Amino acid sequence: MLHDQAPRAGRQVDLLAIAEGFAVSAGGITGLRGLDERAWILLATTDLFEAWAIGWPPGGRIDLHDHGPSHGALVVAEGVLTEVAVEADRRGAATRTARYLRPGDHRQFGSHYVHDVNNDGEVDAISVHVYGPRLTTMTYYELDRGGRPEAVRTEEIEPVGPFDTTGAHDPA
């Protein structure tokens, strides 16, 4: 379920190109280094997308989740992240795919794509995440006995403005 672009109101946005553009300078954001826990900074928001830089200290992680109806792209600017995607096949059997993402590596995904992201390394990591349309919900999952994702909660995401720097909105 990978998509290169996210449609909205009849227009297309290349989420990966936007993420790659921001990733060029994201490593220079000093507020995303030396953290005790993950932190994020809003880079841009429009009618069609929102872009975030996320700092991942060693051990930083986000639980298994999706981004509701939004498509997304993430690009690693610094460090190494581990992404584990969980997908069910036609028979309902779950497959887990782990990927190590190094600087410049990227992932693109469609709506309701279930994954977690972790910094298993010993140094800080910084990534850029772009979602289109903007995030409205995120659902969190646990794996059932068969290894299939089972929803445990859905969070409604309040729209952010262009100068919103609150930590209340978790965009990972």
Coordinates of N, CA and C in Angstrom, one line a residue:
M1 N 0.8 -1.2 0.0 CA 0.0 0.0 0.0 C 0.9 1.2 0.0
L2 N 1.8 1.3 -0.9 CA 2.7 2.5 -1.0 C 2.2 3.4 -2.1
H3 N 2.2 4.7 -1.8 CA 1.7 5.7 -2.7 C 2.7 6.8 -2.8
D4 N 3.0 7.3 -4.0 CA 4.0 8.4 -4.2 C 3.4 9.8 -3.9
Q5 N 2.1 9.9 -4.0 CA 1.5 11.2 -3.9 C 0.1 11.1 -3.2
A6 N -0.3 12.1 -2.5 CA -1.5 12.2 -1.8 C -2.5 13.1 -2.5
P7 N -3.6 12.6 -3.0 CA -4.6 13.5 -3.6 C -5.4 14.3 -2.6
R8 N -5.8 15.5 -2.9 CA -6.7 16.3 -2.1 C -7.3 17.4 -3.0
A9 N -8.6 17.5 -3.0 CA -9.3 18.5 -3.7 C -8.8 18.6 -5.2
G10 N -8.6 17.4 -5.8 CA -8.3 17.4 -7.2 C -6.8 17.8 -7.5
R11 N -6.0 18.0 -6.5 CA -4.6 18.4 -6.7 C -3.7 17.3 -6.1
Q12 N -2.5 17.2 -6.6 CA -1.5 16.2 -6.2 C -0.3 17.0 -5.5
V13 N 0.2 16.4 -4.5 CA 1.3 16.9 -3.7 C 2.4 15.8 -3.7
D14 N 3.6 16.1 -4.0 CA 4.7 15.1 -3.9 C 5.3 15.2 -2.5
L15 N 4.7 14.3 -1.6 CA 5.1 14.4 -0.2 C 6.6 14.1 -0.1
L16 N 7.1 13.1 -0.8 CA 8.5 12.7 -0.7 C 9.4 13.9 -1.1
A17 N 9.1 14.6 -2.2 CA 10.0 15.7 -2.6 C 10.0 16.8 -1.5
I18 N 8.8 17.0 -0.9 CA 8.8 18.0 0.2 C 9.7 17.6 1.4
A19 N 9.5 16.3 1.8 CA 10.3 15.7 2.9 C 11.8 15.8 2.6
E20 N 12.2 15.4 1.4 CA 13.6 15.5 1.0 C 14.1 16.9 1.1
G21 N 13.3 17.9 0.6 CA 13.7 19.3 0.7 C 14.0 19.8 2.1
F22 N 13.1 19.4 3.0 CA 13.3 19.8 4.4 C 14.4 19.1 5.1
A23 N 14.6 17.8 4.7 CA 15.7 17.0 5.3 C 17.1 17.5 5.1
V24 N 17.3 18.3 4.0 CA 18.6 18.8 3.7 C 19.1 19.7 4.9
S25 N 18.2 20.4 5.5 CA 18.6 21.3 6.6 C 18.1 20.9 8.0
A26 N 17.4 19.8 8.1 CA 16.8 19.4 9.4 C 17.8 19.1 10.4
G27 N 19.0 18.6 10.0 CA 20.1 18.2 10.9 C 20.6 19.5 11.7
G28 N 20.3 20.6 11.2 CA 20.8 21.9 11.8 C 19.8 22.4 12.9
I29 N 18.7 21.7 13.1 CA 17.8 22.2 14.1 C 18.3 21.7 15.5
T30 N 18.9 22.6 16.2 CA 19.5 22.3 17.5 C 18.6 21.8 18.6
G31 N 17.3 22.2 18.5 CA 16.3 21.8 19.5 C 15.9 20.4 19.4
L32 N 16.5 19.7 18.4 CA 16.1 18.2 18.2 C 17.3 17.3 18.6
R33 N 18.3 17.9 19.3 CA 19.5 17.2 19.7 C 19.6 17.1 21.3
G34 N 20.2 16.1 21.8 CA 20.4 16.0 23.2 C 19.2 15.8 24.0
L35 N 18.2 15.2 23.5 CA 16.9 15.0 24.1 C 16.8 13.8 25.0
D36 N 15.9 13.9 26.0 CA 15.6 12.7 26.8 C 14.5 11.9 26.2
E37 N 13.6 12.5 25.4 CA 12.5 11.8 24.8 C 12.3 12.5 23.4
R38 N 11.5 11.8 22.6 CA 11.2 12.4 21.2 C 10.6 13.8 21.3
A39 N 11.0 14.6 20.4 CA 10.4 15.9 20.3 C 10.2 16.3 18.8
W40 N 9.3 17.2 18.5 CA 9.0 17.5 17.1 C 8.8 19.0 17.0
I41 N 9.0 19.4 15.7 CA 8.8 20.8 15.4 C 8.1 20.9 14.1
L42 N 7.1 21.7 14.0 CA 6.3 21.9 12.8 C 7.1 22.8 11.9
L43 N 7.3 22.3 10.6 CA 8.1 23.0 9.6 C 7.3 23.8 8.7
A44 N 6.1 23.2 8.3 CA 5.2 23.9 7.4 C 3.8 23.2 7.4
T45 N 2.8 24.0 7.2 CA 1.5 23.5 7.0 C 0.7 24.3 6.0
T46 N 0.0 23.6 5.1 CA -0.8 24.2 4.0 C -2.1 23.5 4.0
D47 N -3.0 23.8 3.0 CA -4.2 23.1 2.9 C -4.0 21.7 2.5
L48 N -2.9 21.4 1.9 CA -2.6 20.0 1.3 C -1.7 19.1 2.1
F49 N -0.9 19.7 3.0 CA 0.1 18.8 3.8 C 0.5 19.6 5.0
E50 N 1.2 18.8 5.9 CA 1.9 19.3 7.0 C 3.3 18.6 7.1
A51 N 4.3 19.3 7.5 CA 5.6 18.8 7.6 C 6.2 19.0 8.9
W52 N 6.9 17.9 9.5 CA 7.4 18.0 10.8 C 8.9 17.5 10.8
A53 N 9.7 18.0 11.7 CA 11.0 17.4 12.0 C 10.9 16.8 13.3
I54 N 11.4 15.6 13.5 CA 11.3 14.8 14.7 C 12.7 14.4 15.2
G55 N 13.0 14.7 16.5 CA 14.2 14.3 17.1 C 14.0 13.0 17.9
W56 N 14.9 12.1 17.6 CA 14.8 10.7 18.3 C 16.1 10.5 19.1
P57 N 16.0 10.6 20.4 CA 17.2 10.3 21.2 C 17.4 8.7 21.2
P58 N 18.5 8.3 21.6 CA 18.7 6.8 21.7 C 17.6 6.2 22.5
G59 N 17.0 5.2 22.0 CA 15.8 4.5 22.7 C 14.5 5.2 22.4
G60 N 14.5 6.3 21.7 CA 13.3 7.0 21.3 C 12.4 6.1 20.4
R61 N 11.1 6.2 20.7 CA 10.2 5.3 19.9 C 8.8 5.8 19.9
I62 N 8.0 5.3 18.9 CA 6.6 5.6 19.0 C 5.9 4.2 18.8
D63 N 4.9 3.9 19.5 CA 4.2 2.7 19.4 C 3.6 2.4 18.0
L64 N 3.2 1.2 17.7 CA 2.6 0.8 16.5 C 1.4 1.7 16.2
H65 N 1.3 2.3 15.0 CA 0.2 3.3 14.8 C 0.0 3.4 13.3
D66 N -1.1 4.1 12.9 CA -1.3 4.6 11.5 C -1.6 6.1 11.6
H67 N -1.8 6.6 10.4 CA -2.0 8.1 10.3 C -3.4 8.3 9.7
G68 N -4.3 7.5 10.0 CA -5.7 7.6 9.5 C -5.7 7.7 8.0
P69 N -6.5 8.7 7.5 CA -6.7 8.8 6.0 C -5.5 9.5 5.3
S70 N -4.5 9.9 6.0 CA -3.4 10.6 5.4 C -2.4 9.7 4.8
H71 N -1.8 10.1 3.7 CA -0.6 9.4 3.1 C 0.6 10.1 3.8
G72 N 1.8 9.5 3.6 CA 2.9 10.1 4.2 C 4.2 9.7 3.6
A73 N 5.2 10.5 3.9 CA 6.6 10.3 3.5 C 7.5 10.7 4.7
L74 N 8.5 9.8 4.9 CA 9.5 10.2 6.0 C 10.9 10.0 5.4
V75 N 11.8 10.9 5.7 CA 13.2 10.9 5.3 C 14.1 11.1 6.5
V76 N 15.1 10.3 6.6 CA 16.0 10.4 7.7 C 17.1 11.4 7.4
A77 N 17.2 12.4 8.2 CA 18.2 13.4 8.0 C 19.5 13.1 8.7
E78 N 19.5 12.5 9.9 CA 20.7 12.1 10.6 C 20.4 10.9 11.5
G79 N 21.4 10.1 11.7 CA 21.2 8.9 12.6 C 20.6 7.8 11.8
V80 N 20.2 6.8 12.5 CA 19.6 5.6 12.0 C 18.3 5.3 12.7
L81 N 17.2 5.0 12.0 CA 16.0 4.6 12.6 C 15.6 3.2 12.1
T82 N 14.8 2.6 12.9 CA 14.3 1.3 12.5 C 12.8 1.4 12.4
E83 N 12.3 1.0 11.2 CA 10.8 1.0 11.0 C 10.4 -0.4 10.9
V84 N 9.3 -0.8 11.6 CA 8.7 -2.1 11.5 C 7.3 -1.9 11.0
A85 N 7.0 -2.4 9.8 CA 5.6 -2.3 9.2 C 4.9 -3.6 9.4
V86 N 3.6 -3.5 9.7 CA 2.8 -4.7 9.9 C 1.7 -4.7 8.9
E87 N 1.6 -5.7 8.1 CA 0.5 -5.8 7.2 C -0.1 -7.2 7.2
A88 N -1.4 -7.3 7.0 CA -2.1 -8.6 6.9 C -2.3 -8.9 5.4
D89 N -2.1 -10.2 5.1 CA -2.3 -10.7 3.8 C -3.8 -11.0 3.6
R90 N -4.1 -11.5 2.4 CA -5.5 -11.8 2.1 C -6.1 -12.8 3.0
R91 N -5.3 -13.7 3.5 CA -5.8 -14.7 4.5 C -5.9 -14.2 5.9
G92 N -5.4 -13.0 6.1 CA -5.4 -12.5 7.5 C -4.1 -12.7 8.2
A93 N -3.2 -13.4 7.6 CA -1.9 -13.6 8.3 C -1.1 -12.3 8.3
A94 N -0.4 -12.1 9.4 CA 0.4 -10.8 9.5 C 1.8 -11.0 9.1
T95 N 2.4 -10.1 8.4 CA 3.8 -10.1 8.1 C 4.4 -8.8 8.7
R96 N 5.6 -8.9 9.3 CA 6.3 -7.8 9.9 C 7.5 -7.6 9.1
T97 N 7.8 -6.4 8.6 CA 8.9 -6.1 7.8 C 9.7 -5.0 8.5
A98 N 11.0 -5.3 8.9 CA 11.8 -4.3 9.5 C 12.8 -3.7 8.5
R99 N 12.9 -2.4 8.6 CA 13.9 -1.7 7.7 C 14.7 -0.7 8.5
Y100 N 16.0 -0.7 8.2 CA 16.9 0.2 8.8 C 17.0 1.4 7.9
L101 N 16.7 2.6 8.4 CA 16.7 3.8 7.6 C 17.9 4.7 8.0
R102 N 18.8 5.0 7.1 CA 20.0 5.8 7.3 C 19.8 7.2 6.7
P103 N 20.7 8.1 6.9 CA 20.5 9.4 6.3 C 20.3 9.3 4.8
G104 N 19.2 10.0 4.4 CA 18.8 10.0 3.0 C 17.8 8.9 2.6
D105 N 17.7 7.9 3.4 CA 16.7 6.8 3.2 C 15.3 7.4 3.5
H106 N 14.3 6.8 2.8 CA 13.0 7.3 2.9 C 12.0 6.2 2.9
R107 N 10.8 6.5 3.3 CA 9.6 5.6 3.2 C 8.5 6.4 2.8
Q108 N 7.7 5.9 1.9 CA 6.4 6.5 1.5 C 5.3 5.5 1.8
F109 N 4.2 6.0 2.3 CA 3.1 5.0 2.6 C 1.7 5.7 2.4
G110 N 0.8 4.8 2.2 CA -0.6 5.2 2.0 C -1.4 5.3 3.3
S111 N -2.6 5.6 3.2 CA -3.5 5.8 4.4 C -3.6 4.4 5.1
H112 N -3.8 4.5 6.4 CA -4.0 3.4 7.3 C -2.8 2.4 7.3
Y113 N -1.6 2.8 6.9 CA -0.4 2.0 6.9 C 0.1 1.9 8.4
V114 N 0.3 0.7 8.9 CA 0.6 0.5 10.3 C 2.0 0.2 10.5
H115 N 2.7 1.0 11.3 CA 4.1 0.8 11.6 C 4.5 1.4 12.9
D116 N 5.7 1.1 13.4 CA 6.3 1.8 14.5 C 7.7 2.2 14.0
V117 N 8.3 3.2 14.7 CA 9.6 3.8 14.4 C 10.4 3.9 15.7
N118 N 11.6 3.5 15.6 CA 12.5 3.5 16.8 C 13.9 3.9 16.5
N119 N 14.5 4.5 17.5 CA 16.0 4.8 17.4 C 16.6 3.8 18.3
D120 N 17.1 2.7 17.7 CA 17.8 1.6 18.4 C 19.3 1.9 18.6
G121 N 19.8 3.0 18.0 CA 21.2 3.3 18.0 C 21.6 4.0 19.3
E122 N 22.9 4.4 19.3 CA 23.5 5.1 20.4 C 23.6 6.6 20.2
V123 N 23.2 7.1 19.1 CA 23.3 8.6 18.8 C 21.9 9.1 18.4
D124 N 21.8 10.4 18.6 CA 20.5 11.0 18.2 C 20.2 10.8 16.7
A125 N 18.9 10.8 16.4 CA 18.5 10.7 15.0 C 17.5 11.8 14.7
I126 N 17.4 12.3 13.5 CA 16.4 13.4 13.1 C 15.8 12.9 11.8
S127 N 14.5 13.0 11.8 CA 13.8 12.7 10.5 C 12.7 13.7 10.2
V128 N 12.3 13.8 8.9 CA 11.3 14.7 8.5 C 10.1 13.8 8.0
H129 N 8.9 14.2 8.5 CA 7.7 13.5 8.1 C 6.7 14.5 7.5
V130 N 6.2 14.1 6.4 CA 5.2 15.0 5.7 C 3.9 14.1 5.4
Y131 N 2.8 14.7 5.8 CA 1.5 14.0 5.7 C 0.5 14.8 4.8
G132 N -0.2 14.1 3.9 CA -1.2 14.8 3.1 C -2.3 13.9 2.8
P133 N -3.5 14.3 3.0 CA -3.8 15.6 3.7 C -3.3 15.6 5.1
R134 N -3.5 16.8 5.7 CA -3.0 17.0 7.1 C -3.6 15.9 8.0
L135 N -2.9 15.6 9.1 CA -3.4 14.5 10.0 C -4.7 14.9 10.6
T136 N -5.6 14.0 10.7 CA -6.9 14.2 11.4 C -7.0 13.1 12.5
T137 N -6.5 11.9 12.3 CA -6.5 10.9 13.3 C -5.3 10.0 13.3
M138 N -5.0 9.4 14.4 CA -3.9 8.4 14.5 C -4.5 7.3 15.4
T139 N -4.4 6.1 14.8 CA -4.9 4.9 15.6 C -3.6 4.1 16.0
Y140 N -3.7 3.7 17.3 CA -2.6 2.9 17.9 C -3.0 1.5 18.0
Y141 N -2.0 0.6 17.9 CA -2.3 -0.9 17.8 C -1.4 -1.7 18.7
E142 N -1.9 -2.9 19.1 CA -1.1 -3.9 19.7 C -1.3 -5.1 18.8
L143 N -0.3 -6.0 18.9 CA -0.4 -7.3 18.1 C -1.2 -8.3 18.8
D144 N -2.1 -9.0 18.2 CA -2.9 -10.1 18.8 C -2.0 -11.3 18.8
R145 N -2.5 -12.4 19.3 CA -1.8 -13.7 19.4 C -1.3 -14.2 18.1
G146 N -2.0 -13.8 17.0 CA -1.6 -14.2 15.7 C -0.6 -13.2 15.0
G147 N -0.3 -12.2 15.8 CA 0.7 -11.2 15.2 C 0.0 -10.1 14.3
R148 N -1.4 -10.1 14.4 CA -2.1 -9.2 13.6 C -2.4 -7.9 14.4
P149 N -2.3 -6.7 13.7 CA -2.5 -5.5 14.5 C -4.0 -5.4 14.9
E150 N -4.2 -5.0 16.2 CA -5.5 -4.8 16.7 C -5.6 -3.4 17.3
A151 N -6.5 -2.6 16.9 CA -6.6 -1.2 17.3 C -6.9 -1.2 18.8
V152 N -6.2 -0.3 19.5 CA -6.5 -0.1 21.0 C -7.0 1.3 21.3
R153 N -6.7 2.2 20.5 CA -7.2 3.6 20.6 C -7.0 4.4 19.4
T154 N -7.9 5.4 19.2 CA -7.8 6.3 18.1 C -7.8 7.7 18.7
E155 N -6.9 8.5 18.3 CA -6.8 9.9 18.8 C -7.2 10.8 17.6
E156 N -8.1 11.8 17.9 CA -8.4 12.8 17.0 C -7.3 13.9 17.1
I157 N -6.9 14.4 15.9 CA -5.8 15.3 15.9 C -6.4 16.7 15.5
E158 N -6.1 17.6 16.4 CA -6.6 19.0 16.2 C -5.7 19.6 15.1
P159 N -6.3 20.4 14.2 CA -5.6 21.0 13.1 C -4.5 22.0 13.8
V160 N -3.4 22.0 13.2 CA -2.3 22.9 13.6 C -2.2 24.1 12.7
G161 N -1.8 25.3 13.3 CA -1.7 26.5 12.5 C -0.2 26.6 12.1
P162 N 0.1 27.6 11.3 CA 1.4 27.7 10.7 C 2.5 28.0 11.8
F163 N 2.1 28.5 13.0 CA 3.1 28.9 14.0 C 2.9 28.1 15.2
D164 N 2.2 26.9 15.1 CA 2.0 26.0 16.3 C 3.2 25.3 16.6
T165 N 3.8 25.5 17.8 CA 5.0 24.8 18.2 C 4.7 24.0 19.5
T166 N 3.4 23.7 19.8 CA 3.1 23.0 21.0 C 3.5 21.5 20.8
G167 N 3.8 20.9 21.9 CA 4.1 19.5 21.9 C 2.9 18.6 22.0
A168 N 1.7 19.1 22.0 CA 0.5 18.3 22.1 C 0.2 17.4 21.0
H169 N 0.7 17.8 19.8 CA 0.4 17.0 18.6 C 1.6 16.1 18.3
D170 N 1.4 14.8 18.3 CA 2.5 13.9 18.0 C 2.4 13.4 16.6
P171 N 3.2 13.9 15.7 CA 3.1 13.6 14.3 C 3.7 12.4 13.8
A172 N 4.4 11.6 14.6 CA 5.2 10.5 14.1 C 4.2 9.5 13.6

